[in-house]
Structures are given as C-alpha cells and as structure tokens.
C-alpha cells in the first residue's frame, strides 16, 4: 500500500467520512443520506423531512435543498459556480495535499472536466464537444441502438430455457456502454474493461469513500487515463470518423485546441457519463414497470407512451440524486443569506418529488402531464449534454425488452449499487419467460 495514497485518502475522504459519521449520529439528515445504508435503500422519506425546511436545510457539510424552485434557481444562477472537491477541504488538508500531490489524472468531477469548471473554460469545452454531439447525431443513432438492443436480447435467450438471468449484467449495463463506445470510437471489445473501470469512476463522485473503495477508484481512474493517452496517440496517427478523432483534431474559433489533460478529462466524462448513468435509468425503469403491471400493460398497448414513461422514471427514481453549487459571492435564496464560498447541495431526486410541482409526487404515473419538468438532468449551463442520447437509449432499451419478453418477471430481489450520488441497480435477476418455469 502506498503511504502517499493512504495520506491522500485520509485528507480527501477519511476526514470527511469521520465528520459525516459524526454529523449523521447527531441526526443530520443529509449526512445520513450519504453514510447510512438504510437511507441509501430508500432516501425518499428523508427528503420529506428535509422538505420541512424552506428554502434550505442544514446539510451534512453545507446547505441542502429538496425544493424544485430552489434547486432550479441555484443551478441557473450566476451567483453560484461549480464545487471543486479540493476547495472544500480545510486549509490544513489542502496544505498536506500540496506536499503529497494530487492524482496525476483528473477524475470526472476534477478540473478540467467540464462538470468542474465555470465559464469561460466551461463555455469553451462545452462548445467544442457540442459541435460533435448534436441532437441530429443522436436521432441518427436510434436504429443502430435498436440493433444493439436486439443482439443483447438474443444473448439473454438462456432465460427462455427457464433459467434466471441478470438483467443488469446482461442488458442494462451493456447497451449504453456499447452505444457510447461506438460513438466515441473506442473498441467495443473493451466494454467489459470499461465497465470495470467505470465503477471506479462512478464511486469517485461520492464523498467520504471508505479506504478500499477509494483505492479501487483511484486505480481505475489512472488506468482509464493511461488508456486514453495511448488511444489519442493512435488517433493522431490514424484518425477515424468518430467523435474522439474529431476532438483530437478540433481547433476552436480562437485557434485553441484541447490540451492533453483537457482531452483526457473530456473523454473520461463522455465515456463515464455515457454509461454509468443510463444503466441506472434502464434498471430503475424495469423495476418500476415490474411494480406497476397496469402501466406496463398500457405501454404494451400503446408504445407511443414510452417517451413520457421514460421522463416519469427519470423523475420518480432519478439516476443522479444530487449535485451541488458553491456561492461565488454573498447572495440570498428566498430571503435566506448565503455567504460567498458556502455550498448548496441540490437534491435532484428530492426536487423531483416536490408536491408543489408534481401532484401526488410519490405516485409513479407514466401518464403524468408534467413529468418532463423534472431536474434529473440538472438545469442551467451544466444541463446534461447527453440527455437526448440517454432518453433515446432508454426508450429503445425498455421498449425492445418488454416487447421481446412479454412474460419478463423478477426472479428474486434486485440489488442496489452502493453509490450515493448515482442511484440504480447492480444486479436484477429475472426470468425472461415465466411460463418456461411453470411447464
Ligand atoms: C440517465 C442518464 C443520465 C443522467 C440522469 C445524467 C445526469 C446528468 C446531470 C444531473 C448532469 C449535471 C450535473 C450538475 O449540474 O452538476 C449531467 C451532466 C453531463 N452529462 Fe449527463 N446524465 C445522463 C446521461 C448522459 C450521457 C448518455 C452522456 C453522454 C455523453 C452524458 C454526458 C454528460 C456531460 C458531458 C455532462 C456535463 C455537462 C456540463 O458540465 O456542461 N450524460 N448529466
């Protein structure tokens, strides 16, 4: 074990873990949401207790809000900027980090990742990536996504012999990683490796990681970074038609191009965000439809309901439960002063259950007229760049799955991933044809 790595864990996660555990024991609800396993399984009653405080509740390390209007305002306001994990550490911890050094490769939420920078850097990165990530390009991918879905469903055929299969490992995780690998032009044959590395990238979003998960996450991020550097070198020598080849060659209007660390951070974010979230949307959708057979039947009768059903899954069981912003200057939210430097956690999963925006918010309803008002993709300048892709993938993935296996049924309890920011399943045993067992 490297002493440097252990020291880095202590100052970046270990101390925060101690503080969160203490805060949780003292009854802080947001801290409990981050460390208490019971809250992870079902955070929604805890959001309701946080809702009693308007506009802000005391968070584990900051302010927190589950109100739709407050979250939207924070995410859209120029008074707030991104949270950089290193900035939130006490001065003494930052001094230690300066001596021992940070990771050489940037993670998904470290600069220069688009998610972790404010304008003008953010504007530059986003403009460059948007140029090669257009809505038209996504629409053109629908047919190819359906082919990928059908191939994966063919491979799930074991279930047709009456054996349980894991829907996450065999379908929900493979579909998005295959599609994003094709878009980015990275080898699809490496998708199992990407899924493995991606778990580390997903864990790195959480605060106060235990040592073992931190170690794994750091190793995975380093491995991904190394792999991308080699890949960029290959693309420079031999460019293809894919998005990464275009990004490597792209020069913006001011003659600038992405530096190597910027390229690596952008590729990591696109790849990681491309599959670590959509797997949750597909899994959460299947779970809700298992729980609501009447709505599943309505979708079978009228497939044009799928787009709104996907919006409702995003609202009801949001794959990204929280993000946060830091006040750039002294400001106020609905009369409550927020000082420069203070952090507001926007609990997206809670805002999506706000009764002032959504009538009977705890009811899953694929017919809900305003389902798409959810903030599952955030709001403002960091609004998810892959939202159209994610929704298209989920519509195709869920539609094809239930059409192909009308008898699809759970074969035991599904298991939730251990992550807090991301919410989804890492295992879901199913029978693709319940009749095969009965006979
Ligand atoms: C169900 C699937 C997805 C969900 C729920 C989701 C959610 C989000 C959220 C909440 C943010 C903003 C975080 C913040 O405001 O701090 C975000 C940003 C982002 N997402 Fe997604 N995402 C999904 C799928 C995707 C996909 C498929 C891609 C594909 C490339 C993608 C790429 C990105 C990028 C690049 C950003 C950063 C945008 C920026 O900072 O300007 N996402 N996503």
XYZ file of N, CA and C in Angstrom, residues 337-437:
303
model
N -29.799 34.500 3.646
C -28.474 34.865 3.134
C -27.583 33.640 2.944
N -26.863 33.609 1.830
C -25.863 32.564 1.581
C -24.550 33.301 1.323
N -23.545 32.957 2.141
C -22.297 33.713 2.012
C -21.399 33.133 0.920
N -20.549 33.994 0.374
C -19.580 33.556 -0.647
C -18.821 32.357 -0.102
N -18.671 31.322 -0.920
C -17.913 30.134 -0.504
C -18.799 29.036 0.076
N -20.028 29.382 0.496
C -20.898 28.330 1.050
C -21.456 27.452 -0.081
N -21.646 26.173 0.273
C -22.104 25.200 -0.726
C -23.584 24.884 -0.510
N -24.324 24.791 -1.598
C -25.726 24.344 -1.523
C -25.830 23.029 -2.289
N -26.238 21.970 -1.585
C -26.467 20.683 -2.240
C -27.883 20.703 -2.807
N -27.993 20.473 -4.100
C -29.317 20.416 -4.737
C -29.684 18.934 -4.859
N -30.640 18.513 -4.067
C -31.037 17.095 -4.047
C -32.061 16.878 -5.167
N -31.532 16.545 -6.341
C -32.376 16.442 -7.542
C -33.482 15.415 -7.356
N -33.121 14.288 -6.720
C -34.102 13.211 -6.504
C -35.235 13.668 -5.594
N -34.943 14.593 -4.689
C -35.967 15.138 -3.788
C -36.784 16.215 -4.487
N -36.099 17.065 -5.270
C -36.800 18.127 -6.013
C -37.814 17.496 -6.974
N -37.486 16.316 -7.464
C -38.384 15.625 -8.399
C -39.598 15.016 -7.708
N -39.612 15.096 -6.369
C -40.808 14.649 -5.621
C -41.464 15.841 -4.912
N -41.224 17.037 -5.431
C -41.777 18.228 -4.765
C -43.274 18.325 -5.030
N -44.114 18.286 -3.975
C -45.571 18.309 -4.209
C -46.051 19.649 -4.762
N -45.208 20.710 -4.650
C -45.651 21.989 -5.217
C -45.471 22.017 -6.735
N -44.700 21.058 -7.260
C -44.524 20.986 -8.720
C -45.265 19.781 -9.303
N -45.244 18.666 -8.551
C -45.821 17.421 -9.084
C -46.953 16.957 -8.169
N -48.140 16.865 -8.733
C -49.290 16.396 -7.965
C -49.067 14.943 -7.544
N -49.379 14.606 -6.335
C -49.159 13.252 -5.796
C -47.791 12.706 -6.260
N -46.708 13.360 -5.809
C -45.378 13.062 -6.369
C -44.897 11.647 -6.096
N -45.428 10.981 -5.055
C -44.945 9.639 -4.741
C -45.649 8.564 -5.556
N -46.467 8.994 -6.477
C -47.159 8.034 -7.342
C -46.419 7.961 -8.676
N -46.042 6.752 -9.073
C -45.415 6.553 -10.384
C -46.521 6.532 -11.427
N -46.462 7.453 -12.399
C -47.574 7.578 -13.337
C -47.046 7.969 -14.716
N -47.005 6.980 -15.610
C -46.440 7.234 -16.942
C -47.278 8.228 -17.759
N -48.495 8.521 -17.272
C -49.353 9.475 -17.989
C -49.193 10.892 -17.441
N -48.362 11.082 -16.434
C -48.235 12.390 -15.773
C -47.942 13.479 -16.827
N -48.769 14.525 -16.829
C -48.664 15.524 -17.907
C -47.364 16.327 -17.815
N -46.904 16.608 -16.575
C -45.709 17.466 -16.482
C -44.468 16.702 -16.018
N -44.423 15.382 -16.318
C -43.272 14.572 -15.872
C -41.958 15.206 -16.316
N -41.950 15.785 -17.516
C -40.685 16.284 -18.061
C -40.162 17.550 -17.379
N -40.909 18.056 -16.403
C -40.396 19.208 -15.643
C -39.367 18.792 -14.598
N -39.021 17.497 -14.572
C -38.033 17.036 -13.584
C -36.674 17.715 -13.800
N -35.844 17.654 -12.753
C -34.488 18.207 -12.882
C -33.449 17.073 -12.842
N -33.844 15.889 -13.318
C -32.943 14.726 -13.275
C -31.683 14.963 -14.092
N -31.761 15.843 -15.104
C -30.571 16.164 -15.903
C -29.978 17.501 -15.465
N -30.321 17.976 -14.261
C -29.870 19.262 -13.754
C -30.547 20.391 -14.541
N -29.980 21.594 -14.448
C -30.567 22.754 -15.098
C -29.453 23.779 -15.272
N -29.671 24.757 -16.146
C -28.657 25.799 -16.318
C -27.534 25.350 -17.242
N -26.362 25.960 -17.089
C -25.306 25.756 -18.094
C -24.708 24.350 -18.075
N -24.860 23.618 -16.965
C -24.315 22.253 -16.922
C -25.366 21.203 -17.255
N -26.550 21.654 -17.732
C -27.606 20.693 -18.100
C -26.982 19.569 -18.933
N -27.355 18.346 -18.600
C -26.713 17.165 -19.184
C -26.600 17.234 -20.713
N -25.388 17.103 -21.148
C -25.115 17.142 -22.588
C -25.641 15.890 -23.286
N -25.788 14.810 -22.524
C -26.201 13.544 -23.121
C -27.673 13.232 -22.896
N -28.476 14.244 -22.489
C -29.878 13.974 -22.124
C -30.656 13.318 -23.281
N -30.497 13.856 -24.488
C -31.254 13.307 -25.629
C -30.813 11.867 -25.902
N -29.504 11.620 -25.793
C -28.991 10.261 -26.021
C -29.533 9.295 -24.961
N -29.465 9.727 -23.698
C -29.913 8.856 -22.608
C -31.394 8.495 -22.767
N -32.211 9.495 -23.125
C -33.652 9.236 -23.250
C -33.922 8.310 -24.436
N -33.204 8.555 -25.533
C -33.397 7.694 -26.703
C -33.008 6.251 -26.347
N -31.864 6.086 -25.682
C -31.405 4.736 -25.334
C -32.419 4.034 -24.425
N -32.951 4.772 -23.447
C -33.888 4.147 -22.512
C -35.192 3.768 -23.213
N -35.665 4.639 -24.101
C -36.907 4.318 -24.836
C -36.720 3.037 -25.642
N -35.584 2.971 -26.349
C -35.328 1.796 -27.185
C -35.116 0.568 -26.301
N -34.270 0.714 -25.262
C -33.911 -0.440 -24.426
C -35.145 -1.027 -23.740
N -35.970 -0.160 -23.140
C -37.140 -0.661 -22.410
C -38.199 -1.177 -23.383
N -38.414 -0.429 -24.459
C -39.429 -0.831 -25.440
C -39.122 -2.206 -26.024
N -37.862 -2.386 -26.469
C -37.486 -3.673 -27.083
C -37.559 -4.799 -26.060
N -37.113 -4.533 -24.848
C -37.088 -5.572 -23.806
C -38.492 -6.120 -23.534
N -39.448 -5.209 -23.281
C -40.784 -5.681 -22.916
C -41.551 -6.234 -24.114
N -41.175 -5.780 -25.310
C -41.821 -6.328 -26.499
C -41.308 -7.757 -26.751
N -39.998 -7.928 -26.578
C -39.396 -9.240 -26.853
C -39.797 -10.284 -25.802
N -39.863 -9.833 -24.551
C -40.180 -10.769 -23.461
C -41.431 -10.306 -22.702
N -42.614 -10.492 -23.275
C -43.832 -10.022 -22.596
C -44.046 -10.706 -21.246
N -43.384 -11.874 -21.064
C -43.554 -12.603 -19.795
C -42.448 -12.274 -18.787
N -41.628 -11.286 -19.091
C -40.489 -10.943 -18.217
C -40.959 -10.735 -16.774
N -40.259 -11.381 -15.838
C -40.708 -11.274 -14.442
C -39.506 -11.350 -13.496
N -39.578 -10.732 -12.307
C -38.439 -10.806 -11.380
C -38.228 -12.242 -10.907
N -36.944 -12.593 -10.673
C -36.644 -13.951 -10.173
C -35.920 -13.850 -8.837
N -36.262 -12.861 -8.057
C -35.595 -12.649 -6.767
C -35.380 -11.163 -6.592
N -34.938 -10.771 -5.384
C -34.771 -9.332 -5.121
C -33.630 -8.726 -5.937
N -33.859 -7.515 -6.459
C -32.796 -6.789 -7.161
C -31.890 -6.141 -6.112
N -30.664 -5.860 -6.505
C -29.698 -5.309 -5.548
C -29.259 -3.917 -5.997
N -29.291 -2.945 -5.063
C -28.906 -1.571 -5.391
C -27.395 -1.414 -5.402
N -26.884 -0.535 -6.276
C -25.457 -0.200 -6.263
C -25.135 0.545 -4.963
N -23.872 0.451 -4.501
C -23.554 1.114 -3.229
C -23.348 2.626 -3.356
N -23.450 3.182 -4.557
C -23.169 4.609 -4.742
C -24.288 5.483 -4.176
N -23.952 6.743 -3.816
C -24.943 7.675 -3.240
C -25.396 8.720 -4.244
N -24.427 9.271 -5.002
C -24.815 10.282 -5.989
C -25.601 9.585 -7.103
N -25.097 8.453 -7.534
C -25.792 7.680 -8.570
C -26.719 6.681 -7.900
N -27.911 6.516 -8.447
C -28.867 5.579 -7.849
C -29.354 4.607 -8.918
N -29.105 3.331 -8.681
C -29.544 2.328 -9.639
C -29.281 0.942 -9.082
N -29.404 -0.056 -9.938
C -29.215 -1.445 -9.506
C -27.926 -1.996 -10.086
N -27.251 -2.875 -9.309
C -26.108 -3.571 -9.903
C -26.429 -5.035 -10.164
N -27.571 -5.510 -9.764
C -27.998 -6.875 -10.109
C -29.527 -6.938 -10.075
N -30.105 -7.601 -11.066
C -31.571 -7.745 -11.110
C -31.906 -9.085 -11.757
N -32.084 -10.148 -10.927
C -32.387 -11.446 -11.513
C -33.799 -11.463 -12.098
N -33.894 -11.980 -13.318
C -35.215 -12.046 -13.978
C -35.370 -13.374 -14.703
N -36.618 -13.711 -14.951
C -36.932 -14.804 -15.874
C -37.486 -14.150 -17.128
N -36.897 -14.483 -18.270
C -37.392 -13.830 -19.481
C -38.736 -14.422 -19.915
N -38.983 -15.655 -19.494
C -40.264 -16.254 -19.822
C -40.741 -17.099 -18.646
N -41.595 -16.487 -17.831
C -42.053 -17.160 -16.619
C -42.735 -18.490 -16.935
N -43.327 -18.613 -18.147
C -44.062 -19.853 -18.482
C -43.115 -21.042 -18.611
N -41.826 -20.745 -19.024
C -40.854 -21.827 -19.216
C -40.594 -22.557 -17.908
N -40.758 -21.847 -16.764
C -40.519 -22.477 -15.469
C -41.729 -23.308 -15.057
